[in-house]
Short mmCIF file of C-alpha atoms in Angstrom, two decimals:
data_model
loop_
_atom_site.label_atom_id
_atom_site.label_comp_id
_atom_site.label_asym_id
_atom_site.label_seq_id
_atom_site.Cartn_x
_atom_site.Cartn_y
_atom_site.Cartn_z
CA MET A 1 32.24 193.30 263.53
CA MET A 2 35.91 194.23 263.92
CA ALA A 3 36.94 190.56 263.66
CA ASP A 4 35.53 190.49 260.16
CA LYS A 5 37.75 193.34 259.02
CA ALA A 6 40.84 192.59 256.98
CA PRO A 7 44.27 193.12 258.57
CA PHE A 8 45.60 196.58 257.76
CA ASN A 9 48.98 198.27 258.15
CA PRO A 10 48.29 201.78 259.54
CA PHE A 11 51.76 203.04 258.65
CA VAL A 12 51.34 202.63 254.89
CA PRO A 13 50.23 205.94 253.29
CA PRO A 14 46.88 206.02 251.45
CA GLN A 15 46.80 204.59 247.94
CA ARG A 16 50.23 202.99 248.48
CA ARG A 17 51.35 199.39 248.46
CA VAL A 18 53.61 198.22 251.27
CA GLY A 19 56.54 198.11 248.86
CA LYS A 20 56.19 201.86 248.30
CA ALA A 21 55.43 202.84 251.89
CA MET A 22 58.81 204.56 252.26
CA LEU A 23 58.23 206.97 249.40
CA SER A 24 57.57 210.52 250.55
CA LEU A 25 54.02 211.81 250.68
CA ARG A 26 53.08 213.42 247.35
CA PRO A 27 49.86 215.44 247.48
CA ILE A 28 50.88 216.89 244.11
CA ASP A 29 49.92 213.46 242.72
CA ASP A 30 47.41 212.21 245.30
CA PRO A 31 45.40 214.91 247.14
CA ALA A 32 44.55 212.44 249.93
CA HIS A 33 48.17 212.62 251.09
CA ASP A 34 47.73 216.22 252.25
CA GLU A 35 45.62 215.07 255.19
CA HIS A 36 48.24 212.49 256.13
CA TYR A 37 50.92 214.90 257.37
CA VAL A 38 51.88 214.91 261.04
CA ASP A 39 53.76 217.74 262.74
CA VAL A 40 57.23 216.22 263.22
CA CYS A 41 60.62 217.94 263.10
CA GLY A 42 58.90 221.33 263.07
CA SER A 43 57.22 220.64 259.73
CA ALA A 44 53.96 222.42 260.60
CA ARG A 45 55.81 225.61 261.50
CA ALA A 46 57.93 225.36 258.34
CA TYR A 47 54.83 224.85 256.20
CA GLN A 48 53.16 227.85 257.86
CA ARG A 49 56.28 229.90 257.10
CA LEU A 50 55.34 229.61 253.42
CA THR A 51 51.57 229.39 253.45
CA GLY A 52 51.02 231.97 256.19
CA SER A 53 52.78 234.79 254.36
CA PRO A 54 50.15 237.21 252.98
CA ASP A 55 52.39 238.30 250.11
CA VAL A 56 53.82 235.00 248.91
CA VAL A 57 51.44 234.48 245.96
CA GLU A 58 51.75 238.09 244.80
CA ASP A 59 55.54 237.87 245.09
CA ILE A 60 55.64 234.72 242.94
CA LEU A 61 53.43 236.34 240.31
CA THR A 62 55.39 239.60 240.19
CA THR A 63 59.03 238.59 240.77
CA GLY A 64 59.19 234.80 241.10
CA GLY A 65 60.61 233.00 244.09
CA TYR A 66 62.88 230.35 245.58
CA VAL A 67 62.03 228.12 248.54
CA LEU A 68 64.77 226.24 250.40
CA ALA A 69 63.97 223.44 252.87
CA PHE A 70 66.88 222.20 254.95
CA GLY A 71 67.47 219.87 257.87
CA GLU A 72 69.04 216.55 258.81
CA SER A 73 68.79 213.51 256.57
CA GLY A 74 65.47 211.71 256.95
CA CYS A 75 63.64 214.60 258.65
CA GLY A 76 60.91 214.91 256.01
CA LYS A 77 62.24 217.60 253.68
CA THR A 78 61.01 215.94 250.48
CA ALA A 79 57.52 215.43 251.89
CA LEU A 80 57.47 219.06 253.04
CA VAL A 81 58.57 220.31 249.61
CA ASN A 82 55.86 218.18 247.98
CA ARG A 83 53.23 219.67 250.27
CA CYS A 84 54.46 223.20 249.62
CA ALA A 85 54.39 222.59 245.86
CA ASN A 86 50.82 221.35 246.13
CA TRP A 87 49.75 224.41 248.12
CA VAL A 88 51.49 226.83 245.77
CA ARG A 89 49.90 225.15 242.75
CA ALA A 90 46.42 225.57 244.26
CA ALA A 91 47.09 229.16 245.34
CA LEU A 92 48.41 230.17 241.92
CA ARG A 93 45.52 228.43 240.18
CA GLU A 94 43.11 230.50 242.22
CA ALA A 95 45.03 233.72 241.62
CA LEU A 96 45.42 233.19 237.88
CA ASP A 97 42.30 231.10 237.22
CA ALA A 98 44.56 229.07 234.95
CA LYS A 99 46.90 226.10 234.76
CA VAL A 100 49.96 225.67 236.97
CA LEU A 101 52.62 223.21 235.85
CA VAL A 102 54.73 221.29 238.37
CA VAL A 103 58.03 220.03 236.93
CA ASP A 104 59.89 217.60 239.21
CA LEU A 105 63.60 217.31 238.41
CA ARG A 106 64.66 215.54 241.62
CA ARG A 107 64.75 212.01 240.24
CA HIS A 108 68.05 212.87 238.57
CA ALA A 109 69.75 214.08 241.76
CA LEU A 110 72.27 211.22 242.05
CA ALA A 111 73.37 211.44 238.43
CA LEU A 112 74.05 215.16 238.86
CA GLU A 113 75.56 215.04 242.33
CA SER A 114 79.17 215.52 241.23
CA SER A 115 78.43 217.96 238.42
CA SER A 116 79.39 221.62 238.59
CA VAL A 117 76.77 224.22 239.45
CA ALA A 118 76.88 225.58 235.89
CA THR A 119 76.33 222.10 234.47
CA ARG A 120 73.42 221.47 236.82
CA ILE A 121 71.67 224.74 236.07
CA GLY A 122 72.19 224.18 232.35
CA TRP A 123 70.78 220.66 232.64
CA ALA A 124 67.77 221.87 234.66
CA CYS A 125 67.14 224.59 232.11
CA GLY A 126 67.22 222.11 229.22
CA ARG A 127 64.84 219.70 230.96
CA LEU A 128 62.54 222.57 231.80
CA VAL A 129 62.39 223.77 228.20
CA ARG A 130 61.63 220.22 227.05
CA ALA A 131 58.82 219.88 229.60
CA LEU A 132 57.32 223.24 228.63
CA ARG A 133 57.37 222.30 224.96
CA ASP A 134 55.72 218.96 225.74
CA GLU A 135 52.96 220.78 227.65
CA ASP A 136 52.43 223.42 224.93
CA ALA A 137 53.17 225.98 227.61
CA LEU A 138 55.25 228.39 225.52
CA VAL A 139 54.20 231.41 223.50
CA ASP A 140 56.68 230.44 220.78
CA PRO A 141 58.30 227.00 221.14
CA ALA A 142 60.80 227.97 218.44
CA ALA A 143 61.97 231.19 220.11
CA PRO A 144 65.73 231.70 219.61
CA GLU A 145 66.33 231.98 223.36
CA LEU A 146 64.96 228.49 223.91
CA ASP A 147 67.26 226.97 221.31
CA SER A 148 70.30 228.74 222.76
CA GLY A 149 70.36 226.44 225.80
CA ASP A 150 71.73 229.36 227.82
CA PRO A 151 70.10 229.58 231.28
CA ASP A 152 70.99 233.29 231.47
CA LEU A 153 68.88 233.92 228.37
CA ILE A 154 66.03 231.56 229.28
CA LEU A 155 65.33 231.38 233.00
CA PRO A 156 65.10 235.12 233.80
CA GLU A 157 62.89 235.56 230.70
CA LEU A 158 60.39 232.79 231.39
CA ASP A 159 57.69 235.37 232.10
CA ALA A 160 57.85 236.46 228.46
CA LEU A 161 58.32 232.94 227.10
CA LEU A 162 55.52 231.25 229.08
CA ASP A 163 51.92 231.30 227.96
CA PRO A 164 50.45 234.30 229.87
CA SER A 165 47.78 232.12 231.48
CA LEU A 166 50.30 229.72 233.04
CA ALA A 167 52.51 229.59 236.11
CA LEU A 168 55.33 227.18 236.90
CA VAL A 169 56.57 225.30 239.97
CA VAL A 170 59.98 223.61 239.61
CA LEU A 171 61.33 221.04 242.10
CA LEU A 172 65.13 221.06 241.97
CA PRO A 173 67.50 218.21 242.94
CA ASP A 174 69.83 218.48 245.93
CA HIS A 175 73.51 219.25 245.44
CA LEU A 176 76.74 219.30 247.46
CA ASP A 177 77.43 222.95 246.53
CA LEU A 178 73.90 224.22 247.06
CA VAL A 179 75.06 227.52 248.59
CA ARG A 180 76.38 228.78 245.27
CA GLU A 181 73.44 227.30 243.37
CA VAL A 182 70.87 229.05 245.58
CA LEU A 183 72.73 232.34 245.19
CA LEU A 184 72.78 232.01 241.40
CA TYR A 185 69.10 231.12 241.09
CA ALA A 186 67.86 233.69 243.60
CA SER A 187 70.06 236.56 242.43
CA GLY A 188 69.73 236.26 238.67
CA MET A 189 67.53 233.41 237.45
CA LEU A 190 64.12 234.25 238.91
CA SER A 191 61.16 235.19 236.76
CA PRO A 192 57.58 236.23 237.50
CA ARG A 193 55.14 233.29 237.68
CA VAL A 194 57.95 230.80 238.42
CA LEU A 195 58.75 229.27 241.82
CA TYR A 196 61.74 227.01 242.46
CA LEU A 197 61.80 224.63 245.44
CA ALA A 198 64.96 222.91 246.67
CA GLU A 199 66.08 220.91 249.69
CA SER A 200 69.35 220.07 251.41
CA ALA A 201 70.53 217.79 254.20
CA LEU A 202 74.05 219.23 254.04
CA LEU A 203 73.61 222.96 254.57
CA THR A 204 74.32 224.25 258.07
CA ASP A 205 72.44 227.00 259.88
CA ALA A 206 75.44 229.27 259.36
CA GLN A 207 75.50 228.62 255.61
CA VAL A 208 71.78 229.26 255.26
CA ARG A 209 72.07 232.44 257.29
CA GLY A 210 74.89 233.50 254.98
CA ILE A 211 72.61 232.95 251.97
CA GLU A 212 69.87 235.03 253.58
CA LEU A 213 72.29 237.87 254.35
CA ALA A 214 73.83 237.81 250.88
CA LEU A 215 70.40 238.16 249.28
CA GLU A 216 68.60 240.36 251.81
CA ASP A 217 68.76 243.43 249.55
CA THR A 218 67.43 241.55 246.51
CA ARG A 219 65.15 238.52 246.62
CA PRO A 220 66.10 236.24 249.53
CA PRO A 221 64.76 232.68 249.46
CA ILE A 222 61.94 231.55 251.70
CA VAL A 223 63.80 229.29 254.13
CA LEU A 224 62.00 226.34 255.74
CA ARG A 225 64.00 224.94 258.67
CA LEU A 226 63.36 221.41 259.93
CA ARG A 227 64.77 220.30 263.28
CA THR A 228 65.82 217.02 264.88
CA LEU A 229 63.11 214.47 265.70
CA THR A 230 61.96 214.71 269.34
CA ARG A 231 60.26 212.34 271.78
CA ALA A 232 57.04 214.32 271.40
CA ASP A 233 57.28 213.99 267.60
CA VAL A 234 57.55 210.20 267.84
CA ALA A 235 54.59 209.92 270.20
CA ARG A 236 52.52 212.26 268.01
CA PHE A 237 53.34 210.34 264.84
CA VAL A 238 52.55 206.91 266.30
CA ASP A 239 49.33 208.13 267.92
CA ASP A 240 48.14 209.74 264.68
CA ARG A 241 48.67 206.63 262.59
CA LEU A 242 47.08 204.30 265.13
CA ARG A 243 43.97 206.48 265.53
CA ARG A 244 43.57 207.52 261.91
CA HIS A 245 42.83 204.15 260.31
CA ARG A 246 40.55 202.36 262.79
CA ALA A 247 37.74 202.14 260.24
CA ALA A 248 40.05 200.75 257.54
CA GLY A 249 40.85 197.41 259.15
CA ARG A 250 42.23 195.65 262.19
CA TYR A 251 45.72 196.09 263.58
CA PRO A 252 47.45 196.08 266.98
CA GLY A 253 48.48 199.01 269.15
CA VAL A 254 51.97 199.78 270.45
CA ALA A 255 52.94 198.85 274.01
CA ASP A 256 54.54 201.52 276.21
CA PRO A 257 57.99 199.82 276.36
CA ALA A 258 58.04 199.66 272.55
CA LEU A 259 57.05 203.33 272.32
CA THR A 260 59.82 204.19 274.78
CA GLU A 261 62.28 202.42 272.50
CA LEU A 262 60.94 204.23 269.43
CA VAL A 263 61.48 207.68 270.95
CA SER A 264 65.23 207.14 270.58
CA THR A 265 64.82 206.95 266.78
CA LYS A 266 67.01 209.54 265.06
CA SER A 267 64.81 210.39 262.07
CA VAL A 268 61.20 210.18 260.95
CA LYS A 269 62.35 208.13 257.97
CA THR A 270 63.85 205.48 260.26
CA LEU A 271 60.75 205.61 262.46
CA GLN A 272 58.49 205.03 259.47
CA ARG A 273 60.67 202.16 258.20
CA THR A 274 60.70 200.44 261.59
CA LEU A 275 56.95 200.71 262.09
CA VAL A 276 55.97 199.69 258.56
CA GLY A 277 58.31 196.72 258.74
CA THR A 278 57.33 195.56 262.22
CA PHE A 279 53.61 195.77 261.54
CA GLU A 280 54.06 194.00 258.21
CA MET A 281 56.07 191.25 259.89
CA LEU A 282 53.28 190.69 262.42
CA ARG A 283 50.61 190.87 259.75
CA GLY A 284 52.42 188.15 257.80
CA GLU A 285 52.66 185.93 260.88
CA ALA A 286 48.87 186.32 261.39
CA VAL A 287 49.12 185.41 265.08
CA ASN A 288 49.04 188.66 267.04
CA TYR A 289 47.52 191.01 264.50
CA SER A 290 44.42 192.21 266.34
CA GLU A 291 43.28 195.20 268.37
CA SER A 292 43.70 193.20 271.56
CA TYR A 293 47.45 192.95 270.94
CA ALA A 294 50.11 195.65 271.37
CA VAL A 295 53.44 195.59 269.54
CA THR A 296 56.20 194.78 272.02
CA LEU A 297 59.84 195.74 272.33
CA GLU A 298 60.72 192.18 271.35
CA ASP A 299 58.66 192.57 268.15
CA LEU A 300 60.67 195.66 267.24
CA ASN A 301 63.92 193.84 268.00
CA ARG A 302 62.88 190.81 265.94
CA TYR A 303 62.20 193.04 262.96
CA THR A 304 65.49 194.89 263.40
CA ARG A 305 67.45 191.64 263.69
CA GLY A 306 65.70 190.33 260.59
CA ILE A 307 66.74 193.24 258.37
CA GLN A 308 70.30 193.13 259.73
CA SER A 309 70.79 189.39 259.17
#
C-alpha cells in the first residue's frame, strides 16, 4: 500500500543525498543520471547538436575537437557538458574498442579565475600530464616534451604521446577571458583523439559568433547554446520529477497556484533549489507529505522566507 511507503523527495537526483541535490547531474560517474535529464533551456537541442552530427566521432579521432556550451548562469551548462562527455566517452570506446579517459579540471575554476590565459593553459597542461602519467596512458612517461611543461610542445602532440589505444576527454574550467582561450585551444592546441569541453555564463551571442567566424577556415568549436528558462520548461521539469518517482515512495503534488509562481523562476538551478528545499521542509514536518496533498504557494513562500531569515 502507498501509505506504507517511505516519504521520498522526487527532486533529489538518483544516488544522491539531499545535501548534494544541487550538484549537477554526472552520468560520467553514475550512468543512472543520463535518464534523469529534462529538456529545459534548449538542452535537448544542444545535446543533439553534438550527438546528432554523423562526423563528430571521426573528427575527434582524426583532428581532435573543442565543444563550448554557453548560456545564462544556472541554465544547466555543467550538467549538459557532463552528459556530452559521457556520450563522447561511450562513442569513442565503441570506435576504438579501447579505454577513454575523462579528466575533469573544473574544480579549480575559482582558483584560476583571475589568472592569465597563458597561465591557465599551462596549468591545465601540467595537470593533464600528471593525470596521464597516473593512468599509465603515455607511450613514454619520460618523454622530453612532457618534462618541458610547454603546452605548445605537449598539447598538439598528444596523439603521438598517448598510448595508441586510448582517447581523452578533458573538461576545462570557465574563465573571464574565454574568447581568447577558445581561440588558442581551437587554433593550435588540438590533437587527434582528444576532445576539450568548456562552458561559459559570460560569453555573449556576438562573442561566440566572433569565435565561430575566426575559426571557420580551420577547426571551429562545436557550440552548444542554452537559452533562458521558459514557462513550458518549468512545467515540463516539475511534471517529469513528480511522475518519475511514484514507485520510489510517497510525496505530494504541486498545486496550480504554486506552479504558476514557479514559472517566474529565472533559472533551472533556482527552480531545483526551491523544489528540493520546499519538499524537504514538508517532509521534515511530516504533516502534509502524502499523495493527497499538493504543495501550495504558501509552502513555497514559507521555504523562501526560511532561507532568507
